[in-house]
Amino acid sequence: PLDADEPDKVARAVSEWGLDYVVLTSVDRDDLEDQGSEHFRRVVQELKRVTTDRGNTLIVEALTPDFQGDRELIANVATSGLDVFAHNVETVERLTPRVRDRRAGYRQTMDVLEHAKAANPGVLTKTSIMLGLGETDGEVRTTMEDLRARDVDVVTFGQYLQPTRRHLHVKEYVTPEKFEEWRVVAEEEMGFRYCASGPLVRSSYKAGEFFMRNMVRERERSAREGVAA
């Protein structure tokens, strides 16, 4: 069962630690009627309330499950007051059935990201792709094009590493130079607002937090200026 006090516990801990950027994530909760959507929302809202009451500023990123594609549940999280809605596509479409849980789908992930943005146009959307699983350059490009077609703002690229012998083998160790090529393609050619790309990059990558903070604050400043005008 869910811990009804978790939103308060998380908010107080984060506030006491003095953090200014936090990433929330969870296991899939398909056993719950709302798959944990309302719990995510409550944690975000309590984080924002407690830190604001203490005179602090906190940027909240939620790395979410797909909520089985349920748009109402996706929107419930996207409109909770978070700053960054993250959901990982993980790999290219051809490899998805082999790489991801059978309940997850490439198109469903795209729909999740698209609907999060539709539900809250002001939220930053973010996803992550693992390289080294046997994908082709053309497939990576197609995936990036699919993401931009859904107005995804941020993409990260990292090297796939085999967690155990039971998992898929690494097909290729991608060079740092190739990762840099993908960063340039993402930011300069495809129009992503930010891309973190490197062998050790993961979806919640600390080096990107400074840039993400600036994007969030720029958005908030633009919103305030729009109201004032």
Short mmCIF file of C-alpha atoms in Angstrom, two decimals:
data_model
loop_
_atom_site.label_atom_id
_atom_site.label_comp_id
_atom_site.label_asym_id
_atom_site.label_seq_id
_atom_site.Cartn_x
_atom_site.Cartn_y
_atom_site.Cartn_z
CA PRO A 1 0.00 0.00 0.00
CA LEU A 2 1.00 3.60 -0.54
CA ASP A 3 2.33 5.60 2.40
CA ALA A 4 -0.20 8.41 2.81
CA ASP A 5 2.42 10.43 4.68
CA GLU A 6 5.06 10.13 1.96
CA PRO A 7 4.31 13.51 0.32
CA ASP A 8 4.93 15.27 3.63
CA LYS A 9 8.00 13.17 4.45
CA VAL A 10 9.59 13.78 1.03
CA ALA A 11 8.83 17.50 1.07
CA ARG A 12 10.27 18.04 4.53
CA ALA A 13 13.40 16.01 3.77
CA VAL A 14 14.10 17.84 0.53
CA SER A 15 13.51 21.21 2.19
CA GLU A 16 15.82 20.37 5.10
CA TRP A 17 18.54 19.22 2.70
CA GLY A 18 18.39 22.58 0.94
CA LEU A 19 18.06 21.11 -2.53
CA ASP A 20 17.02 23.33 -5.43
CA TYR A 21 16.49 20.55 -8.01
CA VAL A 22 14.90 17.19 -7.29
CA VAL A 23 13.96 14.24 -9.50
CA LEU A 24 11.02 12.05 -8.45
CA THR A 25 10.55 8.56 -9.85
CA SER A 26 8.78 5.35 -8.94
CA VAL A 27 8.27 1.75 -9.85
CA ASP A 28 5.22 0.95 -11.98
CA ARG A 29 2.10 0.76 -9.82
CA ASP A 30 -0.23 -1.02 -12.21
CA ASP A 31 -1.80 -2.62 -9.12
CA LEU A 32 -3.41 0.71 -8.22
CA GLU A 33 -6.54 2.01 -9.90
CA ASP A 34 -4.84 5.29 -10.86
CA GLN A 35 -1.39 3.66 -11.21
CA GLY A 36 0.05 6.09 -8.68
CA SER A 37 -0.82 9.24 -10.62
CA GLU A 38 -2.51 11.03 -7.73
CA HIS A 39 0.34 10.11 -5.36
CA PHE A 40 2.84 11.65 -7.80
CA ARG A 41 0.68 14.77 -7.92
CA ARG A 42 0.43 15.05 -4.13
CA VAL A 43 4.20 14.68 -3.68
CA VAL A 44 4.90 17.41 -6.26
CA GLN A 45 2.37 19.78 -4.73
CA GLU A 46 3.64 19.23 -1.20
CA LEU A 47 7.23 19.75 -2.33
CA LYS A 48 6.30 23.05 -3.91
CA ARG A 49 4.21 24.16 -0.91
CA VAL A 50 6.80 23.39 1.76
CA THR A 51 9.75 24.91 -0.09
CA THR A 52 7.76 28.04 -0.98
CA ASP A 53 6.62 28.44 2.63
CA ARG A 54 10.26 28.34 3.68
CA GLY A 55 11.20 30.99 1.14
CA ASN A 56 13.10 28.62 -1.12
CA THR A 57 12.82 27.82 -4.82
CA LEU A 58 12.66 24.21 -5.94
CA ILE A 59 12.59 22.78 -9.46
CA VAL A 60 10.77 19.45 -9.63
CA GLU A 61 11.31 16.84 -12.33
CA ALA A 62 9.15 13.71 -12.42
CA LEU A 63 10.44 10.65 -14.26
CA THR A 64 7.19 8.80 -14.74
CA PRO A 65 5.88 5.41 -15.86
CA ASP A 66 3.57 5.43 -18.89
CA PHE A 67 0.33 5.05 -16.91
CA GLN A 68 -0.68 2.57 -19.64
CA GLY A 69 -1.28 5.51 -21.92
CA ASP A 70 -4.22 6.82 -19.86
CA ARG A 71 -4.41 10.51 -20.80
CA GLU A 72 -6.28 11.56 -17.70
CA LEU A 73 -3.60 10.08 -15.45
CA ILE A 74 -0.81 11.62 -17.54
CA ALA A 75 -2.48 15.03 -17.39
CA ASN A 76 -2.94 14.69 -13.64
CA VAL A 77 0.83 14.55 -13.19
CA ALA A 78 1.67 17.06 -15.94
CA THR A 79 -0.56 19.71 -14.31
CA SER A 80 0.58 19.04 -10.74
CA GLY A 81 2.94 22.01 -10.64
CA LEU A 82 6.09 20.15 -11.70
CA ASP A 83 8.64 21.81 -13.95
CA VAL A 84 9.94 18.87 -15.98
CA PHE A 85 7.91 15.86 -17.16
CA ALA A 86 10.29 13.02 -18.08
CA HIS A 87 9.42 9.67 -19.63
CA ASN A 88 12.05 7.53 -21.33
CA VAL A 89 11.72 6.08 -24.82
CA GLU A 90 14.90 4.05 -24.10
CA THR A 91 15.61 2.84 -27.66
CA VAL A 92 14.52 2.93 -31.29
CA GLU A 93 11.19 1.49 -32.41
CA ARG A 94 12.59 -1.71 -33.97
CA LEU A 95 14.40 -2.71 -30.78
CA THR A 96 11.65 -1.75 -28.33
CA PRO A 97 10.05 -5.22 -28.08
CA ARG A 98 13.42 -6.75 -27.17
CA VAL A 99 14.68 -3.99 -24.88
CA ARG A 100 11.62 -2.90 -22.93
CA ASP A 101 8.92 -4.58 -20.89
CA ARG A 102 6.29 -6.12 -23.17
CA ARG A 103 3.69 -3.76 -21.71
CA ALA A 104 5.67 -0.73 -22.87
CA GLY A 105 5.50 0.46 -26.45
CA TYR A 106 7.37 2.97 -28.58
CA ARG A 107 4.20 4.65 -29.85
CA GLN A 108 2.70 4.70 -26.38
CA THR A 109 5.77 6.49 -25.04
CA MET A 110 5.47 9.07 -27.81
CA ASP A 111 1.81 9.54 -26.92
CA VAL A 112 2.67 10.01 -23.23
CA LEU A 113 5.17 12.77 -24.02
CA GLU A 114 2.81 14.41 -26.50
CA HIS A 115 -0.12 14.44 -24.12
CA ALA A 116 1.95 15.76 -21.21
CA LYS A 117 2.85 18.77 -23.34
CA ALA A 118 -0.74 19.16 -24.56
CA ALA A 119 -2.05 19.06 -20.99
CA ASN A 120 0.50 21.63 -19.83
CA PRO A 121 2.23 23.55 -22.65
CA GLY A 122 4.45 25.28 -20.10
CA VAL A 123 6.06 22.10 -18.81
CA LEU A 124 9.43 20.96 -20.15
CA THR A 125 9.30 17.43 -21.57
CA LYS A 126 12.32 15.18 -21.51
CA THR A 127 13.35 11.67 -22.58
CA SER A 128 16.39 9.40 -22.72
CA ILE A 129 17.84 7.05 -25.33
CA MET A 130 20.40 4.29 -24.73
CA LEU A 131 22.92 3.64 -27.49
CA GLY A 132 24.91 0.49 -28.17
CA LEU A 133 22.00 -1.94 -28.56
CA GLY A 134 22.35 -2.40 -32.30
CA GLU A 135 20.44 0.65 -33.48
CA THR A 136 21.39 2.34 -36.77
CA ASP A 137 22.09 6.04 -37.24
CA GLY A 138 18.97 6.29 -39.37
CA GLU A 139 16.85 4.80 -36.62
CA VAL A 140 18.26 7.20 -34.05
CA ARG A 141 17.47 10.12 -36.34
CA THR A 142 13.93 8.86 -36.87
CA THR A 143 13.44 8.58 -33.12
CA MET A 144 14.66 12.14 -32.63
CA GLU A 145 12.33 13.35 -35.39
CA ASP A 146 9.41 11.56 -33.73
CA LEU A 147 10.26 13.24 -30.43
CA ARG A 148 10.50 16.70 -31.94
CA ALA A 149 7.17 16.13 -33.72
CA ARG A 150 5.73 15.84 -30.18
CA ASP A 151 7.54 19.02 -29.10
CA VAL A 152 9.85 17.22 -26.68
CA ASP A 153 12.32 19.77 -25.29
CA VAL A 154 15.20 17.72 -23.87
CA VAL A 155 16.86 14.45 -24.89
CA THR A 156 19.76 12.60 -23.29
CA PHE A 157 21.97 9.89 -24.80
CA GLY A 158 23.91 7.34 -22.78
CA GLN A 159 25.75 4.06 -23.31
CA TYR A 160 23.80 0.86 -22.70
CA LEU A 161 25.61 -1.37 -20.18
CA GLN A 162 24.60 -4.97 -19.54
CA PRO A 163 23.36 -5.14 -15.91
CA THR A 164 23.54 -8.97 -15.63
CA ARG A 165 24.31 -11.92 -17.88
CA ARG A 166 20.57 -12.43 -18.33
CA HIS A 167 20.19 -9.04 -20.00
CA LEU A 168 20.87 -8.11 -23.61
CA HIS A 169 24.51 -8.00 -24.65
CA VAL A 170 26.16 -4.72 -25.60
CA LYS A 171 26.37 -4.56 -29.40
CA GLU A 172 28.65 -1.53 -29.56
CA TYR A 173 30.59 0.77 -27.26
CA VAL A 174 29.84 4.15 -28.77
CA THR A 175 32.77 6.58 -28.87
CA PRO A 176 32.71 9.95 -27.09
CA GLU A 177 33.10 11.57 -30.49
CA LYS A 178 29.93 9.89 -31.74
CA PHE A 179 28.04 11.01 -28.63
CA GLU A 180 29.17 14.56 -29.36
CA GLU A 181 27.90 14.21 -32.94
CA TRP A 182 24.47 13.28 -31.61
CA ARG A 183 24.47 16.28 -29.28
CA VAL A 184 25.15 18.59 -32.20
CA VAL A 185 22.43 16.95 -34.29
CA ALA A 186 19.96 17.24 -31.42
CA GLU A 187 20.59 20.88 -30.55
CA GLU A 188 21.68 22.45 -33.81
CA GLU A 189 19.83 20.41 -36.42
CA MET A 190 16.74 19.01 -34.71
CA GLY A 191 15.98 21.95 -32.42
CA PHE A 192 15.99 20.29 -28.99
CA ARG A 193 16.42 22.95 -26.33
CA TYR A 194 19.06 20.86 -24.58
CA CYS A 195 20.87 17.56 -25.06
CA ALA A 196 23.22 15.78 -22.65
CA SER A 197 25.15 13.11 -24.54
CA GLY A 198 27.99 10.89 -23.35
CA PRO A 199 28.86 7.31 -22.38
CA LEU A 200 28.05 7.83 -18.69
CA VAL A 201 25.04 10.11 -19.14
CA ARG A 202 21.79 8.88 -17.63
CA SER A 203 18.31 10.36 -17.86
CA SER A 204 18.69 12.38 -14.66
CA TYR A 205 22.09 13.83 -15.41
CA LYS A 206 23.54 16.32 -12.95
CA ALA A 207 25.55 18.24 -15.52
CA GLY A 208 22.31 19.21 -17.21
CA GLU A 209 20.62 20.57 -14.12
CA PHE A 210 22.18 24.03 -14.43
CA PHE A 211 20.83 24.38 -17.95
CA MET A 212 17.43 22.99 -16.93
CA ARG A 213 17.24 25.48 -14.06
CA ASN A 214 17.89 28.32 -16.46
CA MET A 215 15.21 27.08 -18.86
CA VAL A 216 12.64 26.80 -16.09
CA ARG A 217 13.45 30.25 -14.73
CA GLU A 218 13.41 31.78 -18.21
CA ARG A 219 9.94 30.28 -18.73
CA GLU A 220 8.71 31.64 -15.40
CA ARG A 221 10.13 35.09 -16.17
CA SER A 222 8.44 35.13 -19.58
CA ALA A 223 5.15 34.13 -17.97
CA ARG A 224 5.40 36.96 -15.45
CA GLU A 225 6.24 39.50 -18.16
CA GLY A 226 3.30 38.27 -20.20
CA VAL A 227 0.93 38.82 -17.27
CA ALA A 228 2.39 42.26 -16.60
CA ALA A 229 1.93 43.27 -20.22
#
